CSV table of C-alpha atoms (C1' of nucleotides) in Angstrom, one decimal:
chain,number,residue,atom,x,y,z
K,1,MET,CA,29.8,12.2,-2.6
K,2,ASN,CA,27.6,15.3,-2.9
K,3,ALA,CA,25.7,15.1,-5.9
K,4,LYS,CA,26.8,17.4,-8.6
K,5,THR,CA,29.9,15.7,-9.3
K,6,ARG,CA,28.1,13.3,-10.7
K,7,GLN,CA,27.8,15.0,-14.7
K,8,ARG,CA,30.6,14.3,-15.5
K,9,ARG,CA,31.8,13.7,-19.6
K,10,PRO,CA,29.2,15.9,-20.9
K,11,ALA,CA,30.6,14.6,-24.6
K,12,PHE,CA,28.1,17.3,-26.2
K,13,ASP,CA,26.7,21.1,-25.3
K,14,ARG,CA,23.0,20.0,-24.3
K,15,GLU,CA,22.3,24.3,-24.5
K,16,ALA,CA,23.8,24.0,-27.8
K,17,GLY,CA,21.6,21.7,-29.1
K,18,VAL,CA,18.7,23.8,-28.0
K,19,ALA,CA,20.2,26.6,-29.8
K,20,ILE,CA,20.5,24.7,-33.0
K,21,ALA,CA,17.2,22.8,-32.1
K,22,GLN,CA,15.8,26.6,-32.4
K,23,ALA,CA,17.3,28.2,-35.6
K,24,LEU,CA,15.8,24.0,-36.8
K,25,PHE,CA,12.4,24.8,-35.8
K,26,HIS,CA,12.2,29.1,-36.1
K,27,GLU,CA,13.8,28.0,-40.1
K,28,ARG,CA,11.0,25.6,-40.9
K,29,GLY,CA,8.9,25.6,-38.0
K,30,TYR,CA,7.9,21.8,-35.8
K,31,ASP,CA,6.1,19.5,-38.1
K,32,ALA,CA,8.8,20.6,-41.0
K,33,VAL,CA,11.9,19.1,-38.8
K,34,SER,CA,12.4,15.8,-38.1
K,35,LEU,CA,14.1,14.1,-35.8
K,36,ALA,CA,16.9,13.1,-37.7
K,37,ASP,CA,17.5,16.9,-39.0
K,38,LEU,CA,17.4,17.5,-34.9
K,39,THR,CA,20.4,14.9,-34.4
K,40,ASN,CA,21.9,15.2,-38.0
K,41,ALA,CA,22.3,18.2,-37.1
K,42,MET,CA,24.1,18.0,-33.2
K,43,ASP,CA,26.0,15.1,-34.0
K,44,ILE,CA,24.3,12.8,-31.8
K,45,LYS,CA,21.8,9.6,-32.3
K,46,PRO,CA,18.7,9.6,-31.1
K,47,PRO,CA,19.2,7.7,-28.0
K,48,SER,CA,21.3,11.0,-26.8
K,49,PHE,CA,18.5,12.8,-28.0
K,50,TYR,CA,16.2,11.3,-25.6
K,51,ALA,CA,18.7,11.2,-22.9
K,52,ALA,CA,18.9,15.0,-23.2
K,53,TYR,CA,15.4,16.1,-24.1
K,54,GLY,CA,13.2,13.5,-23.7
K,55,SER,CA,11.0,14.4,-27.2
K,56,LYS,CA,10.8,16.2,-30.1
K,57,ALA,CA,8.0,18.0,-28.6
K,58,GLU,CA,9.7,18.9,-24.8
K,59,LEU,CA,12.5,20.5,-27.1
K,60,PHE,CA,10.3,22.3,-29.2
K,61,GLU,CA,9.3,23.8,-25.8
K,62,ARG,CA,13.0,24.6,-24.3
K,63,ALA,CA,13.8,26.3,-28.2
K,64,MET,CA,10.5,28.3,-27.8
K,65,LEU,CA,11.9,29.4,-24.0
K,66,ARG,CA,15.1,30.2,-24.9
K,67,TYR,CA,13.8,32.4,-28.8
K,68,ALA,CA,11.4,34.1,-26.1
K,69,GLN,CA,14.2,34.9,-23.7
K,70,GLU,CA,16.5,36.3,-26.0
K,71,ASN,CA,14.4,37.3,-29.1
K,72,ALA,CA,11.4,38.4,-27.2
K,73,LEU,CA,10.4,42.0,-27.8
K,74,PRO,CA,11.0,43.8,-24.0
K,75,LEU,CA,7.3,44.3,-23.6
K,76,ASP,CA,7.9,45.6,-20.0
K,77,GLU,CA,9.5,48.9,-21.7
K,78,LEU,CA,7.5,49.2,-25.1
K,79,LEU,CA,4.3,48.8,-23.2
K,80,ALA,CA,5.6,50.7,-20.1
K,81,PRO,CA,2.8,51.7,-17.8
K,82,ASP,CA,3.3,55.3,-18.1
K,83,ARG,CA,3.7,55.3,-21.7
K,84,PRO,CA,0.8,56.6,-23.8
K,85,PRO,CA,-0.6,54.1,-26.0
K,86,ALA,CA,-0.2,56.4,-28.9
K,87,GLU,CA,3.4,55.4,-28.6
K,88,ALA,CA,3.7,52.3,-27.3
K,89,LEU,CA,1.1,50.6,-29.8
K,90,PRO,CA,3.3,51.7,-32.9
K,91,ALA,CA,6.5,51.3,-31.5
K,92,LEU,CA,5.6,47.8,-30.2
K,93,LEU,CA,4.4,47.1,-33.8
K,94,LEU,CA,7.3,48.6,-35.4
K,95,ALA,CA,10.1,46.8,-33.2
K,96,ALA,CA,8.0,43.4,-34.1
K,97,ALA,CA,8.2,44.0,-38.0
K,98,LYS,CA,12.4,44.6,-37.6
K,99,GLN,CA,12.8,41.8,-36.0
K,100,TYR,CA,10.0,39.2,-37.9
K,101,GLY,CA,12.3,40.6,-41.2
K,102,ARG,CA,15.5,40.8,-39.6
K,103,ASP,CA,17.0,37.9,-40.3
K,104,SER,CA,16.8,36.4,-44.1
K,105,VAL,CA,16.2,32.9,-42.5
K,106,LEU,CA,14.8,33.2,-39.1
K,107,ARG,CA,11.3,34.5,-40.4
K,108,GLY,CA,8.6,35.3,-38.8
K,109,CYS,CA,8.3,34.9,-34.7
K,110,MET,CA,8.8,31.6,-33.5
K,111,ILE,CA,5.7,31.7,-31.3
K,112,THR,CA,3.3,33.0,-33.0
K,113,GLU,CA,3.7,30.6,-36.1
K,114,GLY,CA,4.7,27.1,-33.6
K,115,MET,CA,1.0,28.1,-33.3
K,116,ARG,CA,0.3,26.6,-35.9
K,117,ALA,CA,1.4,23.9,-36.3
K,118,ASP,CA,-0.2,20.6,-36.7
K,119,ASP,CA,1.2,18.9,-33.5
K,120,PRO,CA,-1.2,19.5,-30.8
K,121,ALA,CA,1.5,19.0,-28.0
K,122,ALA,CA,3.3,21.6,-30.2
K,123,ARG,CA,0.8,24.3,-31.0
K,124,ARG,CA,-0.6,24.1,-27.3
K,125,MET,CA,2.9,25.0,-26.1
K,126,ALA,CA,3.5,28.0,-28.2
K,127,GLU,CA,0.0,29.2,-27.7
K,128,SER,CA,0.6,29.0,-23.5
K,129,LEU,CA,3.6,30.9,-24.4
K,130,ALA,CA,2.1,33.0,-26.6
K,131,SER,CA,-1.0,33.7,-24.8
K,132,GLY,CA,1.7,35.3,-21.8
K,133,GLY,CA,2.8,38.4,-23.8
K,134,LEU,CA,-0.8,38.7,-25.4
K,135,GLN,CA,-1.7,39.4,-21.7
K,136,ALA,CA,1.0,41.3,-21.4
K,137,ILE,CA,-0.4,43.6,-23.7
K,138,ARG,CA,-4.1,43.7,-22.5
K,139,ALA,CA,-3.0,43.9,-19.3
K,140,TYR,CA,-1.5,47.7,-20.0
K,141,LEU,CA,-4.4,48.6,-22.4
K,142,ASP,CA,-6.7,47.7,-19.4
K,143,GLN,CA,-4.4,50.7,-17.6
K,144,ALA,CA,-3.4,52.9,-19.8
K,145,HIS,CA,-6.7,52.7,-22.1
K,146,PRO,CA,-9.9,50.9,-20.7
K,147,GLN,CA,-12.5,52.1,-22.9
K,148,ASP,CA,-11.4,49.7,-25.3
K,149,ALA,CA,-8.9,47.1,-24.1
K,150,GLU,CA,-10.1,44.0,-25.5
K,151,SER,CA,-11.0,45.9,-29.1
K,152,LEU,CA,-7.6,47.6,-29.4
K,153,ALA,CA,-5.7,43.9,-28.0
K,154,ASP,CA,-6.8,41.8,-30.8
K,155,TYR,CA,-6.3,44.7,-33.1
K,156,VAL,CA,-2.5,44.5,-32.4
K,157,SER,CA,-2.5,40.4,-31.6
K,158,VAL,CA,-4.1,39.9,-35.9
K,159,THR,CA,-1.8,42.6,-37.1
K,160,LEU,CA,1.2,41.1,-35.3
K,161,ARG,CA,-0.2,37.6,-36.0
K,162,GLY,CA,-0.3,39.3,-39.7
K,163,LEU,CA,3.2,40.6,-39.6
K,164,SER,CA,4.8,37.4,-39.1
K,165,ALA,CA,2.9,35.0,-41.5
K,166,SER,CA,3.4,37.9,-44.0
K,167,ALA,CA,7.6,37.9,-43.3
K,168,CYS,CA,7.9,33.7,-42.8
K,169,ASN,CA,6.1,34.0,-46.7
K,170,GLY,CA,9.1,36.1,-47.7
K,171,MET,CA,7.7,40.5,-47.5
K,172,PRO,CA,11.1,42.3,-47.1
K,173,HIS,CA,12.2,43.7,-44.2
K,174,GLU,CA,11.1,47.2,-45.7
K,175,ARG,CA,7.5,46.4,-46.4
K,176,LEU,CA,7.3,44.9,-43.4
K,177,THR,CA,8.3,47.6,-41.6
K,178,GLN,CA,6.3,50.0,-43.8
K,179,VAL,CA,2.9,48.3,-42.5
K,180,ALA,CA,3.4,48.2,-39.2
K,181,ARG,CA,4.4,52.3,-39.7
K,182,THR,CA,1.1,52.4,-41.5
K,183,ALA,CA,-0.8,50.2,-38.5
K,184,GLY,CA,0.8,52.7,-36.1
K,185,ARG,CA,0.2,55.9,-37.8
K,186,PHE,CA,-3.5,54.9,-37.6
K,187,ILE,CA,-3.7,54.1,-33.7
K,188,ALA,CA,-1.9,57.2,-32.7
K,189,HIS,CA,-4.6,59.3,-35.1
K,190,GLU,CA,-7.5,57.6,-33.8
K,191,LEU,CA,-6.4,58.3,-30.1
K,192,GLU,CA,-5.5,60.8,-29.9
K,193,ALA,CA,-8.7,61.9,-32.1
K,194,ASP,CA,-10.6,60.5,-29.0
K,195,GLU,CA,-8.2,61.9,-26.2
K,196,PRO,CA,-5.8,65.2,-26.8
K,197,THR,CA,-4.2,64.0,-23.9
K,198,THR,CA,-2.6,67.4,-22.1
K,199,ALA,CA,-1.5,70.4,-24.6
K,200,SER,CA,-2.2,71.7,-27.6
Z,1,MET,CA,-17.9,6.0,-81.6
Z,2,ASN,CA,-17.8,9.4,-80.3
Z,3,ALA,CA,-15.7,10.0,-77.6
Z,4,LYS,CA,-17.7,11.3,-74.5
Z,5,THR,CA,-19.5,7.9,-75.2
Z,6,ARG,CA,-16.9,6.4,-72.9
Z,7,GLN,CA,-16.9,7.6,-69.4
Z,8,ARG,CA,-19.1,5.3,-68.1
Z,9,ARG,CA,-19.1,4.2,-65.0
Z,10,PRO,CA,-18.1,6.9,-62.5
Z,11,ALA,CA,-19.3,4.6,-59.5
Z,12,PHE,CA,-18.3,7.6,-57.6
Z,13,ASP,CA,-19.0,11.1,-58.2
Z,14,ARG,CA,-15.6,12.6,-58.7
Z,15,GLU,CA,-16.7,16.3,-57.5
Z,16,ALA,CA,-18.0,15.3,-54.4
Z,17,GLY,CA,-15.0,13.8,-53.3
Z,18,VAL,CA,-13.2,17.5,-54.8
Z,19,ALA,CA,-15.5,18.8,-52.4
Z,20,ILE,CA,-14.9,16.3,-48.9
Z,21,ALA,CA,-11.0,17.4,-50.0
Z,22,GLN,CA,-12.2,20.4,-49.4
Z,23,ALA,CA,-13.5,20.4,-46.1
Z,24,LEU,CA,-11.4,17.9,-44.9
Z,25,PHE,CA,-8.0,20.2,-46.4
Z,26,HIS,CA,-10.3,23.6,-45.0
Z,27,GLU,CA,-10.5,22.1,-41.7
Z,28,ARG,CA,-7.3,20.8,-40.9
Z,29,GLY,CA,-4.7,22.1,-43.8
Z,30,TYR,CA,-2.4,20.1,-46.6
Z,31,ASP,CA,-0.4,18.5,-44.0
Z,32,ALA,CA,-2.4,17.2,-41.5
Z,33,VAL,CA,-4.5,15.0,-44.0
Z,34,SER,CA,-3.2,11.7,-44.8
Z,35,LEU,CA,-4.4,9.6,-47.9
Z,36,ALA,CA,-5.9,7.5,-45.9
Z,37,ASP,CA,-7.9,10.5,-44.8
Z,38,LEU,CA,-9.1,11.4,-47.8
Z,39,THR,CA,-9.5,7.4,-49.1
Z,40,ASN,CA,-11.7,6.9,-46.0
Z,41,ALA,CA,-13.8,10.0,-46.2
Z,42,MET,CA,-14.6,9.8,-50.3
Z,43,ASP,CA,-14.7,5.7,-49.5
Z,44,ILE,CA,-13.1,4.2,-51.9
Z,45,LYS,CA,-9.6,3.0,-52.4
Z,46,PRO,CA,-5.9,4.4,-53.5
Z,47,PRO,CA,-5.9,3.7,-57.0
Z,48,SER,CA,-8.8,4.9,-57.0
Z,49,PHE,CA,-7.8,8.4,-55.7
Z,50,TYR,CA,-4.6,8.7,-57.8
Z,51,ALA,CA,-7.0,7.4,-61.0
Z,52,ALA,CA,-8.9,10.2,-60.1
Z,53,TYR,CA,-7.1,13.1,-59.2
Z,54,GLY,CA,-3.4,12.4,-59.6
Z,55,SER,CA,-2.6,13.2,-56.4
Z,56,LYS,CA,-2.5,14.3,-53.3
Z,57,ALA,CA,-1.2,17.3,-54.4
Z,58,GLU,CA,-3.0,17.8,-57.5
Z,59,LEU,CA,-6.8,17.4,-55.5
Z,60,PHE,CA,-5.6,20.4,-53.1
Z,61,GLU,CA,-5.2,22.3,-56.0
Z,62,ARG,CA,-8.3,21.6,-57.4
Z,63,ALA,CA,-9.9,21.9,-53.7
Z,64,MET,CA,-8.1,25.1,-53.4
Z,65,LEU,CA,-9.7,26.3,-56.9
Z,66,ARG,CA,-13.4,24.7,-56.2
Z,67,TYR,CA,-12.9,27.0,-52.0
Z,68,ALA,CA,-12.3,30.0,-54.6
Z,69,GLN,CA,-15.3,29.7,-56.5
Z,70,GLU,CA,-17.7,29.4,-54.0
Z,71,ASN,CA,-16.5,31.2,-50.9
Z,72,ALA,CA,-13.5,33.7,-52.7
Z,73,LEU,CA,-14.5,37.3,-51.3
Z,74,PRO,CA,-16.6,39.2,-54.4
Z,75,LEU,CA,-13.9,41.6,-55.4
Z,76,ASP,CA,-14.8,42.8,-58.0
Z,77,GLU,CA,-17.9,44.1,-56.6
Z,78,LEU,CA,-16.1,44.7,-53.2
Z,79,LEU,CA,-13.5,47.1,-54.8
Z,80,ALA,CA,-16.0,48.0,-57.8
Z,81,PRO,CA,-13.5,50.6,-59.2
Z,82,ASP,CA,-16.2,53.6,-59.0
Z,83,ARG,CA,-16.4,52.8,-55.5
Z,84,PRO,CA,-14.4,54.8,-52.5
Z,85,PRO,CA,-11.6,53.2,-50.8
Z,86,ALA,CA,-12.3,54.6,-47.6
Z,87,GLU,CA,-16.0,52.6,-48.1
Z,88,ALA,CA,-14.2,49.5,-50.0
Z,89,LEU,CA,-11.3,48.3,-47.9
Z,90,PRO,CA,-13.7,48.7,-44.5
Z,91,ALA,CA,-16.0,46.3,-46.5
Z,92,LEU,CA,-13.0,44.3,-47.6
Z,93,LEU,CA,-12.0,43.5,-44.4
Z,94,LEU,CA,-15.5,42.9,-42.8
Z,95,ALA,CA,-15.9,40.5,-45.1
Z,96,ALA,CA,-13.2,38.7,-44.6
Z,97,ALA,CA,-13.5,38.5,-40.7
Z,98,LYS,CA,-17.4,37.2,-41.3
Z,99,GLN,CA,-16.2,34.7,-43.2
Z,100,TYR,CA,-13.0,33.4,-41.5
Z,101,GLY,CA,-15.3,33.6,-38.6
Z,102,ARG,CA,-18.4,31.7,-39.9
Z,103,ASP,CA,-18.2,28.1,-39.8
Z,104,SER,CA,-16.7,26.6,-36.6
Z,105,VAL,CA,-15.0,23.9,-38.0
Z,106,LEU,CA,-13.9,26.0,-41.9
Z,107,ARG,CA,-11.8,28.4,-40.3
Z,108,GLY,CA,-9.6,30.9,-41.6
Z,109,CYS,CA,-9.2,31.1,-45.4
Z,110,MET,CA,-8.2,28.3,-47.0
Z,111,ILE,CA,-5.6,29.4,-49.7
Z,112,THR,CA,-4.1,31.6,-47.5
Z,113,GLU,CA,-3.2,29.1,-44.9
Z,114,GLY,CA,-2.3,26.8,-47.5
Z,115,MET,CA,0.9,29.6,-47.9
Z,116,ARG,CA,1.6,28.0,-45.1
Z,117,ALA,CA,2.1,23.7,-46.2
Z,118,ASP,CA,5.2,22.0,-45.6
Z,119,ASP,CA,4.8,20.4,-49.1
Z,120,PRO,CA,6.6,23.0,-51.4
Z,121,ALA,CA,4.5,22.4,-54.0
Z,122,ALA,CA,1.5,23.0,-52.3
Z,123,ARG,CA,2.6,26.0,-50.9
Z,124,ARG,CA,3.9,27.3,-54.3
Z,125,MET,CA,0.0,26.2,-55.7
Z,126,ALA,CA,-1.5,28.2,-52.7
Z,127,GLU,CA,0.8,31.2,-53.1
Z,128,SER,CA,-0.3,31.5,-56.7
Z,129,LEU,CA,-3.7,31.6,-56.1
Z,130,ALA,CA,-3.1,33.9,-53.5
Z,131,SER,CA,-1.5,36.1,-55.5
Z,132,GLY,CA,-4.8,37.2,-57.8
Z,133,GLY,CA,-6.4,38.3,-55.1
Z,134,LEU,CA,-4.0,40.7,-53.9
Z,135,GLN,CA,-3.2,41.8,-57.6
Z,136,ALA,CA,-7.1,42.7,-57.4
Z,137,ILE,CA,-6.4,44.8,-54.4
Z,138,ARG,CA,-3.4,46.1,-55.7
Z,139,ALA,CA,-5.2,47.2,-59.2
Z,140,TYR,CA,-7.9,48.4,-57.7
Z,141,LEU,CA,-6.0,51.1,-55.8
Z,142,ASP,CA,-3.5,51.8,-58.4
Z,143,GLN,CA,-6.6,53.5,-59.9
Z,144,ALA,CA,-8.2,54.6,-56.4
Z,145,HIS,CA,-5.4,55.9,-54.9
Z,146,PRO,CA,-2.1,55.3,-56.4
Z,147,GLN,CA,-0.4,57.4,-53.8
Z,148,ASP,CA,0.2,55.0,-51.5
Z,149,ALA,CA,-1.5,51.5,-53.8
Z,150,GLU,CA,1.2,49.4,-52.6
Z,151,SER,CA,1.7,50.4,-48.8
Z,152,LEU,CA,-2.6,50.3,-48.6
Z,153,ALA,CA,-2.6,46.7,-50.1
Z,154,ASP,CA,0.5,46.0,-47.7
Z,155,TYR,CA,-1.7,46.5,-45.0
Z,156,VAL,CA,-4.6,45.0,-45.7
Z,157,SER,CA,-3.2,41.6,-47.2
Z,158,VAL,CA,-0.9,41.5,-43.9
Z,159,THR,CA,-4.6,42.5,-42.0
Z,160,LEU,CA,-6.2,40.0,-43.8
Z,161,ARG,CA,-3.4,36.7,-42.8
Z,162,GLY,CA,-3.9,38.2,-39.1
Z,163,LEU,CA,-7.8,38.0,-39.2
Z,164,SER,CA,-7.4,34.1,-40.8
Z,165,ALA,CA,-4.5,33.1,-39.1
Z,166,SER,CA,-6.5,34.6,-35.6
Z,167,ALA,CA,-9.5,32.4,-37.2
Z,168,CYS,CA,-7.3,29.1,-37.5
Z,169,ASN,CA,-6.8,29.5,-33.3
Z,170,GLY,CA,-10.4,30.0,-32.5
Z,171,MET,CA,-10.5,33.4,-32.4
Z,172,PRO,CA,-14.4,34.2,-31.7
Z,173,HIS,CA,-16.3,35.8,-34.8
Z,174,GLU,CA,-17.3,38.9,-33.3
Z,175,ARG,CA,-13.6,39.6,-32.3
Z,176,LEU,CA,-12.7,39.3,-35.9
Z,177,THR,CA,-15.6,41.1,-37.3
Z,178,GLN,CA,-14.3,43.9,-34.5
Z,179,VAL,CA,-11.1,43.8,-35.3
Z,180,ALA,CA,-11.5,44.2,-39.2
Z,181,ARG,CA,-14.1,47.0,-38.5
Z,182,THR,CA,-11.7,48.2,-36.7
Z,183,ALA,CA,-8.6,47.9,-38.9
Z,184,GLY,CA,-11.2,49.7,-41.8
Z,185,ARG,CA,-12.0,52.5,-39.4
Z,186,PHE,CA,-8.7,53.3,-39.1
Z,187,ILE,CA,-7.7,53.2,-43.0
Z,188,ALA,CA,-11.5,55.0,-43.1
Z,189,HIS,CA,-10.6,58.4,-41.1
Z,190,GLU,CA,-6.9,58.6,-42.7
Z,191,LEU,CA,-8.5,58.5,-46.1
Z,192,GLU,CA,-11.0,61.3,-45.4
Z,193,ALA,CA,-8.0,63.6,-43.7
Z,194,ASP,CA,-6.5,63.1,-47.0
Z,195,GLU,CA,-9.0,64.1,-49.5
Z,196,PRO,CA,-12.6,65.0,-47.8
Z,197,THR,CA,-13.6,63.5,-51.0
Z,198,THR,CA,-17.0,65.4,-52.1
Z,199,ALA,CA,-18.6,67.0,-49.8
Z,200,SER,CA,-17.6,67.7,-45.6
W,1,DC,C1',42.8,-3.2,-11.3
W,2,DT,C1',38.4,-4.2,-10.4
W,3,DT,C1',33.7,-2.1,-10.2
W,4,DG,C1',29.9,0.5,-10.6
W,5,DT,C1',27.4,4.3,-13.3
W,6,DC,C1',26.2,6.5,-17.5
W,7,DA,C1',26.1,8.6,-22.2
W,8,DT,C1',27.0,6.3,-26.2
W,9,DG,C1',26.2,4.3,-30.4
W,10,DT,C1',24.5,0.3,-33.2
W,11,DA,C1',20.2,-1.4,-34.9
W,12,DG,C1',15.9,-1.7,-34.9
W,13,DC,C1',11.2,-1.3,-33.1
W,14,DG,C1',6.2,-0.5,-35.0
W,15,DT,C1',3.6,2.8,-37.5
W,16,DT,C1',2.2,6.0,-41.6
W,17,DC,C1',3.5,8.1,-45.0
W,18,DA,C1',2.7,8.9,-50.7
W,19,DC,C1',2.1,5.8,-53.8
W,20,DT,C1',1.2,2.0,-57.0
W,21,DA,C1',1.4,-4.0,-59.4
W,22,DC,C1',-2.1,-6.4,-60.2
W,23,DA,C1',-6.3,-9.7,-60.6
W,24,DT,C1',-10.9,-8.7,-60.2
W,25,DG,C1',-15.0,-8.2,-62.0
W,26,DT,C1',-18.6,-5.3,-64.2
W,27,DG,C1',-20.3,-2.6,-67.8
W,28,DG,C1',-20.8,-1.1,-72.8
W,29,DC,C1',-20.9,-2.5,-77.7
W,30,DG,C1',-20.8,-6.0,-81.6
Q,1,DC,C1',-23.0,-14.6,-76.4
Q,2,DG,C1',-18.2,-12.9,-76.4
Q,3,DC,C1',-15.1,-9.4,-76.3
Q,4,DC,C1',-12.6,-5.6,-74.8
Q,5,DA,C1',-11.8,-1.9,-71.2
Q,6,DC,C1',-11.6,0.2,-67.3
Q,7,DA,C1',-12.5,1.9,-62.2
Q,8,DT,C1',-11.9,-1.0,-58.5
Q,9,DG,C1',-10.1,-3.8,-55.2
Q,10,DT,C1',-6.5,-6.3,-52.6
Q,11,DA,C1',-2.1,-6.0,-51.3
Q,12,DG,C1',2.0,-4.2,-50.8
Q,13,DT,C1',5.8,-1.0,-52.1
Q,14,DG,C1',10.1,1.7,-50.2
Q,15,DA,C1',10.7,5.4,-47.6
Q,16,DA,C1',10.5,8.2,-43.8
Q,17,DC,C1',8.1,9.3,-39.2
Q,18,DG,C1',9.3,9.2,-33.9
Q,19,DC,C1',11.4,6.3,-30.7
Q,20,DT,C1',14.2,2.1,-27.9
Q,21,DA,C1',15.9,-2.7,-26.4
Q,22,DC,C1',20.7,-3.4,-26.1
Q,23,DA,C1',25.8,-3.6,-26.2
Q,24,DT,C1',29.9,-0.6,-25.7
Q,25,DG,C1',32.8,1.8,-23.5
Q,26,DA,C1',35.3,5.4,-20.6
Q,27,DC,C1',35.0,7.7,-16.4
Q,28,DA,C1',35.0,8.7,-11.8
Q,29,DA,C1',35.4,5.7,-7.0
Q,30,DG,C1',37.1,1.7,-4.0
DNA sequence: CTTGTCATGTAGCGTTCACTACATGTGGCG
DNA sequence: CGCCACATGTAGTGAACGCTACATGACAAG
């Protein structure tokens, strides 16, 4: 009677349900997706839903975690400690713009937009997850460009939020990436003006 | 029996009701404000509400128009046709950041954030109002810096959206204005590099 | 086969949503 | 005063919300 033999009859794939929820939440946002939408899409009834996920908000958290795992930008590569900010930050912005506008229906950053949910619990979950990414940017800049780490981190954060929101409202992929390139060029110009780094 | 003598007994100030609605919608967003919230705040009952305003969405439109009239940035001054972009665009961003973070509870741009409402009718109203401002920016740049008017207009638009969203999520006033100054400095650097205008 | 455990479906919980039919009572007007 | 138009409050509409009590039925264990 080992534990573990007890979860026979899965009868519906819980992880697949999280994937379905992830798509719905990403497409429409937390508040605009109802329990009925979720249970219909998963083809289960509410009691199964609550047995599997606990609540709509908990499922939202699992969906955001799944989103972060498979869609999050590779911050550790983009912001590798030895990469100069004049190269890393533009690359980060461009990668974000490309992802936010890639899919015609799953637009923007699911977590960034989750921070604007009406439900306070869902909003706090999203804010908590987002703070991880912001801290990574801040930590990178603290070691790579400490003289205005906060200012630059805020600038990047605001630009990312603007890109996500604009993507959600339909700004096409090319214009999003163009804005990201513009912002990246601005950053590079300023950083290279301050410290011409090595050669030239 | 002239018309006009017929609207005796106002009994509640409809324009004051619009002001109350403006504050509620700005603070919480369209979806998060219920009819009960509105009628309680105005101290009227639903029938009076519908007699006066038609529907929640129509009142939202009137509230946004009121917001635009009294809070909108003076685009015609900020973007005066003879003002150089390297001066006008930073001024616009800074003015927006100051306004978005001015009040501790009425944060961000009511119209910008209205574009993210779940209700399609409300969203379209907000998008329609916002397009006016964007067209003003675009028209200014078409005559002041035609070589990359679209790119610059998109950059400004995205930055404004990022500032509004960040303000709504609590970024303090000083950091908002700092980001606006950073973005403005970036724009000025690039524009001055391209065309040193007149004197050195 | 019997029993126990569990996820399931049926049905419905209480609440809130935007919105409205209807009766009331006040005011201007003749 | 009598009339009547009209904004008002009472009360409630049907629908949707997130969520759950309960009975059903399938499986593994004995």
